[in-house]
Short mmCIF file of C-alpha atoms and ligand atoms in Angstrom, two decimals:
data_model
loop_
_atom_site.label_atom_id
_atom_site.label_comp_id
_atom_site.label_asym_id
_atom_site.label_seq_id
_atom_site.Cartn_x
_atom_site.Cartn_y
_atom_site.Cartn_z
CA MET A 1 -35.17 -9.04 14.89
CA ARG A 2 -38.30 -11.58 15.02
CA ILE A 3 -39.09 -11.38 17.97
CA ALA A 4 -41.85 -13.88 19.98
CA MET A 5 -43.97 -11.83 22.79
CA ILE A 6 -45.40 -14.39 25.50
CA GLY A 7 -48.10 -12.96 27.17
CA THR A 8 -50.38 -10.43 25.94
CA GLY A 9 -51.67 -8.09 28.27
CA TYR A 10 -51.03 -4.61 29.53
CA VAL A 11 -47.52 -5.19 28.75
CA GLY A 12 -47.30 -7.68 25.97
CA LEU A 13 -49.48 -6.21 24.23
CA VAL A 14 -48.13 -3.07 24.45
CA SER A 15 -44.26 -4.22 24.21
CA GLY A 16 -44.96 -6.41 21.06
CA ALA A 17 -47.67 -3.13 19.39
CA CYS A 18 -44.16 -1.05 19.49
CA PHE A 19 -41.64 -3.31 18.97
CA ALA A 20 -43.18 -4.43 14.73
CA ASP A 21 -44.10 -0.04 15.18
CA PHE A 22 -39.51 0.03 14.89
CA GLY A 23 -39.87 -2.15 12.29
CA HIS A 24 -39.73 -6.09 13.86
CA GLN A 25 -41.32 -8.72 12.79
CA VAL A 26 -43.37 -9.73 16.43
CA THR A 27 -45.52 -12.66 16.82
CA CYS A 28 -47.33 -11.71 20.72
CA VAL A 29 -48.29 -15.25 21.63
CA ASP A 30 -50.82 -15.88 24.55
CA LYS A 31 -53.23 -18.45 26.59
CA ASP A 32 -56.81 -17.36 26.75
CA ALA A 33 -57.92 -18.00 23.37
CA ALA A 34 -60.56 -15.86 22.97
CA LYS A 35 -57.55 -13.25 23.97
CA ILE A 36 -56.13 -14.36 20.63
CA ALA A 37 -58.81 -15.27 18.56
CA ALA A 38 -60.93 -11.07 19.22
CA LEU A 39 -57.31 -9.92 18.73
CA CYS A 40 -57.50 -11.38 15.49
CA ARG A 41 -60.89 -10.06 14.79
CA GLY A 42 -58.85 -6.70 14.98
CA GLU A 43 -60.73 -6.15 18.49
CA ILE A 44 -58.29 -4.81 21.46
CA PRO A 45 -59.81 -6.43 24.45
CA ILE A 46 -57.60 -4.65 26.94
CA PHE A 47 -58.43 -0.37 26.54
CA GLU A 48 -55.58 1.56 26.10
CA PRO A 49 -55.90 5.03 24.53
CA GLY A 50 -54.43 5.00 20.75
CA LEU A 51 -54.15 1.01 21.17
CA ASP A 52 -56.50 -0.80 18.53
CA ALA A 53 -54.78 2.27 16.10
CA LEU A 54 -51.12 0.76 16.71
CA VAL A 55 -52.18 -2.69 16.50
CA ALA A 56 -54.12 -1.89 12.81
CA THR A 57 -51.45 -0.09 11.70
CA ASN A 58 -48.63 -3.29 12.26
CA VAL A 59 -51.42 -6.08 11.95
CA LYS A 60 -52.17 -4.23 7.94
CA ALA A 61 -48.14 -4.28 7.20
CA SER A 62 -47.96 -7.50 8.44
CA ARG A 63 -45.65 -6.98 10.69
CA LEU A 64 -47.38 -8.55 13.70
CA ASP A 65 -49.37 -11.42 14.20
CA PHE A 66 -51.67 -14.02 16.99
CA THR A 67 -51.01 -16.97 18.13
CA THR A 68 -52.12 -19.65 20.73
CA ASP A 69 -49.46 -21.56 19.60
CA LEU A 70 -46.33 -20.70 21.57
CA ALA A 71 -44.28 -23.22 19.61
CA GLY A 72 -43.52 -22.63 16.22
CA PRO A 73 -42.45 -18.59 17.17
CA VAL A 74 -40.66 -19.30 19.46
CA ALA A 75 -38.57 -21.62 16.92
CA GLU A 76 -38.88 -18.72 14.43
CA ALA A 77 -37.80 -16.14 17.14
CA GLU A 78 -33.84 -14.45 17.91
CA ALA A 79 -35.07 -13.07 21.62
CA VAL A 80 -38.96 -14.18 23.20
CA PHE A 81 -39.05 -11.90 25.70
CA ILE A 82 -41.99 -13.36 29.04
CA ALA A 83 -44.55 -11.44 29.22
CA VAL A 84 -47.21 -12.97 31.47
CA GLY A 85 -49.04 -11.77 35.19
CA THR A 86 -46.81 -11.93 38.37
CA PRO A 87 -49.73 -11.81 41.08
CA SER A 88 -49.13 -11.71 44.38
CA ARG A 89 -49.01 -15.52 46.08
CA ARG A 90 -52.35 -15.54 47.10
CA GLY A 91 -51.65 -16.11 51.67
CA ASP A 92 -48.25 -14.90 51.63
CA GLY A 93 -47.63 -12.03 49.39
CA HIS A 94 -44.33 -12.57 47.70
CA ALA A 95 -44.77 -12.89 43.72
CA ASP A 96 -46.57 -15.65 42.42
CA LEU A 97 -44.19 -17.40 39.59
CA SER A 98 -46.10 -20.27 38.18
CA TYR A 99 -46.86 -18.60 34.56
CA VAL A 100 -43.24 -17.69 33.87
CA TYR A 101 -41.71 -20.59 35.17
CA ALA A 102 -44.83 -22.79 32.88
CA ALA A 103 -43.35 -19.95 30.21
CA ALA A 104 -39.62 -21.36 30.72
CA ARG A 105 -39.78 -24.53 30.56
CA GLU A 106 -42.73 -24.14 27.20
CA ILE A 107 -39.96 -21.75 25.63
CA ALA A 108 -36.84 -23.93 26.75
CA ALA A 109 -39.30 -27.11 24.60
CA SER A 110 -39.28 -25.54 21.80
CA ILE A 111 -35.75 -23.47 21.09
CA ARG A 112 -33.86 -23.64 17.26
CA ASP A 113 -31.01 -22.94 16.87
CA PHE A 114 -29.71 -19.37 19.72
CA THR A 115 -31.51 -17.74 21.49
CA VAL A 116 -31.36 -13.80 24.31
CA VAL A 117 -34.45 -15.61 25.70
CA VAL A 118 -36.29 -11.95 27.99
CA THR A 119 -37.43 -11.68 31.39
CA LYS A 120 -40.62 -8.31 30.86
CA SER A 121 -42.66 -9.77 33.34
CA THR A 122 -41.49 -7.38 36.83
CA VAL A 123 -39.70 -10.88 38.99
CA PRO A 124 -37.64 -11.37 42.51
CA VAL A 125 -34.45 -10.46 42.02
CA GLY A 126 -33.41 -14.29 41.30
CA THR A 127 -35.83 -15.77 39.04
CA GLY A 128 -33.27 -14.84 36.28
CA ASP A 129 -31.30 -17.69 37.94
CA GLU A 130 -34.16 -19.39 37.86
CA VAL A 131 -35.54 -19.14 34.74
CA GLU A 132 -31.87 -20.59 33.04
CA ARG A 133 -31.62 -23.46 35.32
CA LEU A 134 -35.01 -24.82 34.60
CA ILE A 135 -34.27 -23.97 30.63
CA GLY A 136 -31.58 -26.40 30.54
CA GLU A 137 -33.37 -28.55 32.87
CA THR A 138 -35.52 -29.87 30.00
CA ASN A 139 -33.15 -28.87 26.53
CA PRO A 140 -29.92 -29.82 28.20
CA SER A 141 -28.40 -28.64 23.90
CA ALA A 142 -30.79 -24.95 24.22
CA ASP A 143 -28.51 -21.99 23.00
CA VAL A 144 -29.69 -19.78 25.03
CA VAL A 145 -29.24 -15.88 26.96
CA VAL A 146 -31.16 -15.25 30.38
CA ALA A 147 -31.82 -11.32 30.55
CA SER A 148 -33.71 -8.72 32.14
CA ASN A 149 -36.05 -6.33 31.51
CA PRO A 150 -37.16 -4.87 33.02
CA GLU A 151 -41.31 -2.57 31.84
CA PHE A 152 -41.81 0.39 33.21
CA LEU A 153 -44.94 1.92 31.01
CA ARG A 154 -47.73 3.58 32.56
CA GLU A 155 -51.10 2.27 31.75
CA GLY A 156 -53.28 5.05 29.99
CA ALA A 157 -49.44 6.34 28.61
CA ALA A 158 -48.60 3.03 27.61
CA ILE A 159 -47.31 3.64 24.24
CA ARG A 160 -45.99 7.26 25.09
CA ASP A 161 -43.88 5.52 27.82
CA PHE A 162 -42.52 2.79 25.71
CA LYS A 163 -41.75 4.95 22.96
CA PHE A 164 -39.75 7.92 25.24
CA PRO A 165 -38.63 5.83 28.01
CA ASP A 166 -36.63 7.86 30.78
CA ARG A 167 -34.27 4.81 30.25
CA ILE A 168 -34.23 1.22 29.12
CA VAL A 169 -32.75 -1.85 31.54
CA ILE A 170 -31.25 -4.40 30.09
CA GLY A 171 -29.87 -6.42 32.39
CA THR A 172 -27.56 -9.07 31.21
CA SER A 173 -23.36 -9.28 30.84
CA ASP A 174 -23.35 -12.07 27.65
CA GLU A 175 -21.89 -9.85 25.15
CA ARG A 176 -24.21 -11.38 22.89
CA GLY A 177 -26.68 -10.20 25.23
CA ARG A 178 -26.58 -7.62 24.60
CA LYS A 179 -25.94 -7.03 21.26
CA VAL A 180 -30.03 -8.73 20.20
CA LEU A 181 -30.85 -6.34 23.05
CA GLY A 182 -29.41 -3.75 21.52
CA ASP A 183 -30.44 -3.50 18.33
CA ILE A 184 -33.84 -4.68 18.62
CA TYR A 185 -33.44 -1.33 20.93
CA ARG A 186 -31.78 0.24 18.32
CA PRO A 187 -35.00 2.69 17.40
CA LEU A 188 -34.95 4.55 20.99
CA SER A 189 -31.36 4.35 22.09
CA LEU A 190 -31.21 6.41 18.62
CA ASN A 191 -33.54 8.91 19.62
CA GLN A 192 -31.84 9.13 23.14
CA ALA A 193 -33.22 6.50 25.35
CA PRO A 194 -30.41 5.94 27.96
CA LEU A 195 -29.69 2.49 27.32
CA MET A 196 -28.41 0.94 30.43
CA PHE A 197 -26.21 -2.13 31.19
CA THR A 198 -25.85 -4.18 34.07
CA GLU A 199 -26.26 -6.87 35.35
CA ARG A 200 -29.13 -9.50 35.64
CA ARG A 201 -29.77 -8.99 39.84
CA THR A 202 -29.48 -5.41 39.18
CA ALA A 203 -32.03 -4.82 36.40
CA GLU A 204 -34.27 -7.50 38.92
CA LEU A 205 -34.05 -5.05 41.69
CA ILE A 206 -33.98 -1.81 39.63
CA LYS A 207 -37.35 -2.31 37.97
CA TYR A 208 -38.75 -3.10 42.27
CA ALA A 209 -36.42 -0.53 43.65
CA ALA A 210 -38.34 2.13 41.07
CA ASN A 211 -42.06 1.21 41.71
CA ALA A 212 -41.69 1.16 45.38
CA PHE A 213 -39.86 4.16 45.17
CA LEU A 214 -42.77 5.97 44.26
CA ALA A 215 -45.77 3.50 45.89
CA THR A 216 -43.06 6.06 49.02
CA LYS A 217 -43.60 9.41 47.50
CA ILE A 218 -47.13 9.13 46.86
CA THR A 219 -47.43 8.17 50.94
CA PHE A 220 -45.28 10.04 51.70
CA ILE A 221 -47.78 12.81 50.34
CA ASN A 222 -51.25 10.52 51.63
CA GLU A 223 -49.99 11.53 55.43
CA ILE A 224 -49.02 15.25 55.30
CA ALA A 225 -52.76 15.77 53.02
CA ASP A 226 -54.87 13.83 56.71
CA LEU A 227 -51.41 16.19 58.67
CA SER A 228 -52.68 19.42 56.07
CA GLU A 229 -56.53 18.04 57.37
CA LYS A 230 -55.57 18.60 61.11
CA VAL A 231 -53.29 21.98 61.20
CA GLY A 232 -55.88 23.55 59.05
CA ALA A 233 -53.34 24.12 54.93
CA ASP A 234 -54.09 22.69 52.12
CA ILE A 235 -51.97 20.61 51.13
CA GLN A 236 -52.31 20.65 46.70
CA GLU A 237 -50.20 23.71 47.87
CA VAL A 238 -48.16 22.30 50.39
CA ALA A 239 -46.58 19.08 46.69
CA ARG A 240 -46.22 22.11 45.05
CA GLY A 241 -44.28 24.25 47.78
CA ILE A 242 -41.99 21.20 48.20
CA GLY A 243 -42.01 19.94 43.97
CA LEU A 244 -40.44 22.83 43.09
CA ASP A 245 -37.22 22.24 44.78
CA ASN A 246 -35.47 20.28 41.97
CA ARG A 247 -34.10 17.91 44.23
CA ILE A 248 -37.71 16.66 44.97
CA GLY A 249 -40.06 16.80 41.25
CA THR A 250 -43.79 17.50 41.45
CA LYS A 251 -44.21 14.61 40.02
CA PHE A 252 -46.50 11.79 42.15
CA LEU A 253 -46.82 14.57 44.65
CA HIS A 254 -51.19 14.29 44.78
CA ALA A 255 -52.55 13.42 47.75
CA GLY A 256 -55.64 10.44 47.30
CA PRO A 257 -56.98 8.18 48.22
CA GLY A 258 -54.03 5.09 48.75
CA TYR A 259 -52.50 3.74 46.01
CA GLY A 260 -53.55 0.22 43.61
CA GLY A 261 -54.02 -0.19 40.58
CA SER A 262 -52.04 -3.95 38.32
CA CYS A 263 -47.99 -3.54 39.76
CA PHE A 264 -47.77 -0.47 43.42
CA PRO A 265 -49.39 -2.62 45.66
CA LYS A 266 -48.31 -6.14 44.69
CA ASP A 267 -44.92 -5.18 43.84
CA THR A 268 -44.65 -2.96 47.21
CA ARG A 269 -45.20 -6.50 48.70
CA ALA A 270 -43.25 -8.66 47.22
CA LEU A 271 -40.25 -6.71 47.88
CA VAL A 272 -40.80 -6.43 51.14
CA LYS A 273 -40.80 -10.97 51.10
CA ILE A 274 -37.63 -10.01 48.67
CA ALA A 275 -36.17 -8.32 51.79
CA GLU A 276 -36.89 -11.27 54.47
CA ASP A 277 -35.42 -13.82 52.08
CA HIS A 278 -32.45 -12.61 52.68
CA ASP A 279 -31.97 -10.93 55.98
CA ALA A 280 -32.99 -7.52 55.09
CA GLN A 281 -35.76 -5.55 56.80
CA LEU A 282 -36.61 -2.59 53.97
CA ARG A 283 -38.25 -1.47 56.55
CA ILE A 284 -39.73 2.43 54.92
CA VAL A 285 -41.15 -0.43 52.16
CA GLU A 286 -42.58 -2.49 54.47
CA SER A 287 -44.46 0.64 56.40
CA VAL A 288 -46.16 2.28 52.73
CA VAL A 289 -47.78 -0.71 52.54
CA THR A 290 -49.17 -0.40 56.53
CA VAL A 291 -50.23 2.20 55.76
CA ASN A 292 -51.51 2.27 51.91
CA ASP A 293 -54.06 -0.14 53.52
CA ASN A 294 -55.57 0.98 55.80
CA ARG A 295 -56.22 4.01 53.94
CA LYS A 296 -58.31 2.77 51.60
CA ARG A 297 -60.48 1.19 53.66
CA ALA A 298 -60.97 4.72 55.78
CA MET A 299 -61.59 6.51 53.31
CA ALA A 300 -65.73 4.63 53.75
CA ARG A 301 -65.51 5.82 56.46
CA LYS A 302 -64.31 9.12 55.13
CA VAL A 303 -66.63 9.29 52.56
CA ALA A 304 -69.69 8.12 56.06
CA HIS A 305 -68.31 11.63 57.95
CA ALA A 306 -69.48 13.85 55.30
CA LEU A 307 -72.64 12.59 56.08
CA GLY A 308 -73.55 13.33 59.80
CA ASP A 309 -71.46 9.67 59.67
CA ASN A 310 -75.17 7.78 59.54
CA LEU A 311 -75.54 5.84 55.54
CA ARG A 312 -78.49 3.56 55.78
CA ASN A 313 -80.49 4.00 53.40
CA LYS A 314 -78.15 7.02 51.08
CA THR A 315 -77.73 6.89 48.20
CA ILE A 316 -73.49 7.55 46.94
CA ALA A 317 -73.41 8.06 44.13
CA VAL A 318 -69.26 7.08 42.82
CA LEU A 319 -67.88 8.78 39.84
CA GLY A 320 -64.85 6.56 38.61
CA LEU A 321 -63.65 3.45 39.28
CA ALA A 322 -60.59 2.27 37.77
CA PHE A 323 -57.21 2.17 38.74
CA LYS A 324 -56.52 5.67 37.28
CA PRO A 325 -57.86 7.57 34.87
CA ASP A 326 -57.32 6.00 30.23
CA THR A 327 -57.56 2.19 31.99
CA ASP A 328 -59.90 0.58 32.29
CA ASP A 329 -58.25 -1.56 34.70
CA MET A 330 -59.75 -2.66 38.24
CA ARG A 331 -56.96 -4.03 39.50
CA GLU A 332 -56.67 -3.48 43.61
CA ALA A 333 -58.60 -0.46 42.84
CA PRO A 334 -59.22 1.96 45.50
CA SER A 335 -63.12 2.49 44.03
CA ILE A 336 -63.77 -1.62 45.73
CA PRO A 337 -62.76 -1.64 49.68
CA LEU A 338 -64.62 2.30 48.72
CA ILE A 339 -67.14 0.54 47.48
CA THR A 340 -67.65 -2.89 50.15
CA GLY A 341 -66.73 -0.16 52.33
CA LEU A 342 -70.46 1.80 51.89
CA ARG A 343 -72.47 -1.08 51.19
CA ASP A 344 -71.30 -2.61 54.72
CA MET A 345 -72.66 0.64 56.01
CA GLY A 346 -75.77 0.50 55.04
CA ALA A 347 -75.21 3.32 51.43
CA LYS A 348 -77.03 2.44 47.97
CA VAL A 349 -74.59 2.63 45.41
CA ARG A 350 -74.25 4.06 42.44
CA ALA A 351 -71.36 4.85 39.74
CA PHE A 352 -70.06 5.62 36.42
CA ASP A 353 -67.30 4.91 34.62
CA PRO A 354 -66.16 5.71 31.44
CA ALA A 355 -63.86 2.25 30.23
CA SER A 356 -64.41 -0.11 33.07
CA MET A 357 -67.47 -1.03 34.17
CA LYS A 358 -67.13 -4.53 32.95
CA GLU A 359 -64.98 -5.30 34.75
CA ALA A 360 -65.48 -3.67 38.29
CA ARG A 361 -69.02 -5.67 37.21
CA ARG A 362 -66.71 -9.03 38.76
CA GLU A 363 -65.42 -7.19 41.30
CA LEU A 364 -68.50 -5.84 42.64
CA PRO A 365 -71.85 -6.67 40.85
CA ASP A 366 -74.12 -5.67 43.70
CA ILE A 367 -74.31 -2.51 42.67
CA ASP A 368 -76.12 0.04 40.26
CA TYR A 369 -74.27 1.16 36.99
CA CYS A 370 -74.77 4.68 35.37
CA ASP A 371 -74.81 5.58 31.61
CA ASP A 372 -72.93 8.62 32.86
CA ALA A 373 -72.62 11.18 35.45
CA TYR A 374 -75.26 12.93 35.72
CA SER A 375 -78.34 9.48 35.68
CA CYS A 376 -75.50 8.16 38.52
CA ALA A 377 -75.48 11.67 40.58
CA GLU A 378 -79.12 11.88 40.01
CA GLY A 379 -81.46 11.86 43.35
CA ALA A 380 -77.81 10.39 45.06
CA ASP A 381 -77.21 11.99 48.47
CA ALA A 382 -73.53 12.69 47.68
CA LEU A 383 -70.98 12.58 44.48
CA VAL A 384 -68.15 11.05 45.04
CA ILE A 385 -64.65 11.05 42.53
CA VAL A 386 -62.87 8.44 43.04
CA THR A 387 -60.60 8.46 39.65
CA GLU A 388 -59.39 11.35 38.32
CA TRP A 389 -61.21 10.73 34.79
CA VAL A 390 -60.87 14.55 32.37
CA GLN A 391 -65.25 14.99 32.09
CA PHE A 392 -65.12 14.68 35.89
CA ARG A 393 -62.98 17.88 35.46
CA ALA A 394 -65.43 20.29 34.21
CA LEU A 395 -68.95 18.62 35.26
CA ASP A 396 -71.67 20.73 34.93
CA LEU A 397 -71.46 22.17 38.69
CA PRO A 398 -75.46 23.84 38.70
CA ARG A 399 -77.07 20.48 36.83
CA LEU A 400 -75.40 18.11 40.29
CA LYS A 401 -77.37 20.61 42.54
CA ARG A 402 -80.75 20.73 41.29
CA ILE A 403 -80.81 17.27 40.29
CA MET A 404 -79.11 15.74 43.74
CA LYS A 405 -81.07 14.83 46.57
CA GLN A 406 -78.63 16.71 48.73
CA PRO A 407 -75.41 18.77 47.84
CA ILE A 408 -72.75 17.20 49.37
CA VAL A 409 -69.23 16.47 46.89
CA VAL A 410 -66.44 14.56 48.29
CA ASP A 411 -63.40 13.73 46.20
CA LEU A 412 -60.84 12.37 46.52
CA ARG A 413 -59.02 13.41 43.53
CA ASN A 414 -58.63 16.84 44.12
CA VAL A 415 -59.95 17.76 41.24
CA TYR A 416 -62.52 20.99 41.52
CA ARG A 417 -61.32 24.16 44.57
CA PRO A 418 -62.83 24.35 47.85
CA ALA A 419 -64.97 27.88 47.11
CA GLU A 420 -66.20 27.21 43.89
CA LEU A 421 -68.54 24.62 44.99
CA GLU A 422 -69.45 26.15 48.21
CA GLU A 423 -70.28 28.90 46.47
CA LEU A 424 -72.89 28.08 43.73
CA GLY A 425 -74.06 26.16 47.46
CA PHE A 426 -72.00 22.66 48.11
CA ALA A 427 -70.53 20.68 50.54
CA TYR A 428 -67.19 19.52 49.50
CA THR A 429 -65.16 17.97 51.56
CA GLY A 430 -61.01 17.42 49.23
CA ILE A 431 -58.52 15.35 50.91
CA GLY A 432 -55.27 17.36 52.71
CA ARG A 433 -58.29 20.08 52.86
CA SER A 434 -59.05 21.92 55.16
CA GLN A 435 -62.63 21.08 57.26
CA ALA A 436 -62.41 24.68 59.23
N1 NAD B 501 -49.23 -3.73 34.32
C1 NAD B 501 -48.87 -2.57 34.11
O1 NAD B 501 -49.13 -1.03 34.21
C2 NAD B 501 -46.88 -3.34 34.33
C3 NAD B 501 -46.18 -2.16 33.66
C4 NAD B 501 -45.43 -2.52 34.08
C5 NAD B 501 -44.58 -4.32 34.25
N2 NAD B 501 -45.79 -4.31 33.98
C6 NAD B 501 -45.88 -6.74 34.80
O2 NAD B 501 -45.54 -7.19 33.68
C7 NAD B 501 -46.47 -8.59 33.45
C8 NAD B 501 -47.34 -8.27 32.79
O3 NAD B 501 -48.35 -7.35 33.56
P1 NAD B 501 -50.24 -6.55 32.51
O4 NAD B 501 -50.44 -6.22 33.35
O5 NAD B 501 -48.81 -7.02 30.76
O6 NAD B 501 -50.68 -8.32 32.77
P2 NAD B 501 -51.91 -9.20 32.17
O7 NAD B 501 -51.78 -9.74 33.22
O8 NAD B 501 -52.97 -7.74 31.47
O9 NAD B 501 -51.39 -10.30 31.08
C9 NAD B 501 -49.72 -11.71 31.13
C10 NAD B 501 -50.67 -12.74 29.86
O10 NAD B 501 -50.06 -13.95 29.63
C11 NAD B 501 -50.84 -14.67 29.52
N3 NAD B 501 -50.35 -16.23 30.61
C12 NAD B 501 -50.04 -16.41 30.85
N4 NAD B 501 -48.53 -17.41 31.01
C13 NAD B 501 -49.23 -17.61 29.89
C14 NAD B 501 -48.26 -19.22 28.71
N5 NAD B 501 -47.88 -19.31 29.79
N6 NAD B 501 -47.78 -18.77 27.88
C15 NAD B 501 -48.44 -17.81 27.15
N7 NAD B 501 -49.28 -16.14 28.21
C16 NAD B 501 -49.19 -16.70 28.69
C17 NAD B 501 -52.52 -13.82 30.02
O11 NAD B 501 -53.30 -15.10 29.49
C18 NAD B 501 -52.39 -13.06 29.70
O12 NAD B 501 -53.04 -12.37 28.67
C19 NAD B 501 -46.51 -8.19 35.48
O13 NAD B 501 -45.09 -9.09 35.97
C20 NAD B 501 -45.93 -6.70 35.42
O14 NAD B 501 -45.90 -6.73 36.88
C21 NAD B 501 -47.46 -4.54 34.50
#
């Protein structure tokens, strides 16, 4: 099967490389000439474990290539995937669909034979209808089916998620469209991955409902964590105690500084707007958005509290900047409001992240970036763990204690056991653990 992937970001590059690995012929297209030039040189523009080897293997086997020219690959393709960004529209929280619609118009102009145009980007309900209308308007003779195939991969585990998905959702009622997408995903359905065929609008809503549910689960446990602190309970045990109930499940029950990333914040906001547009208020999701935004801002106050509510001339060492481990993605990362808040309160901030410091410099240009966890902690008044990279799980604690100015640890991911740190002489603050 010949596939054109429009947009070569986290989703487009991973999906394109995985489709090529299934044996399809894939061309990844992007408007960003620097990104395509890097890929053509064999460089991977994002940090995603295993992606470099997967791309290299498939380029070598001549199944995967990269270009800025959309017309050629689209004319040749049996399926064209749209995997461009759908960020929050400035000011109002709606999904910004300008990249999707621009791509749809460009695709329309280049379509030759029967083609399935698939939105993989996360798009509001009804976007497929508009993509279909735009293609018909631009190229009335184009023989196309427009389908929805939302993507559920997680950054940091993207290849595994793509190759071993919990389900694949295909939204189209057209038989030709179902056949082409069924063939593309055959290697996975042969491997027992459930392929769910549904209507296009239903597929579009499934993606937002899934993300909103997961964001709700995180926000729920974060609020229970706050209560745990007040009543003297331990949120780690509360989460385990409820998560072992099969109806609840243990995943997405890790209390922390609030969710961030390229998906949950913008997708929950967009879902609230979709509902408003259709006169169907989603009060739970509205609350999740507000509670999470407030929580991210409150984390700087939590750190200040651990230092006696005075950060003037204090040096804070921040470990982890990316919104989660195993990615360099800084979009809406909790580290950003945290560090901004710490600086507003007069602190000097130093930081270290194994992958995201290049990205972070754009968002946070005025802090000191360090080479490793220990140079970051040297002389600091407090150490704050923001992202739970595996290398922060086994720090040399006695060494940290020796090099820090004050042995204060604020662990926003509950990586360490309070008793262990207290025994070593640290003042420890976690999330949802009694501060008594
Ligand atoms: N990142 C994730 O973990 C994830 C997971 C599931 C779904 N999604 C969804 O997938 C979509 C893409 O997300 P992403 O994180 O890969 O975005 P991204 O910003 O990393 O990549 C998007 C790419 O599209 C390119 N682009 C924009 N317009 C183009 C055009 N007309 N022609 C060619 N290229 C164009 C951009 O240059 C950019 O490289 C979004 O809708 C997102 O919500 C993301």
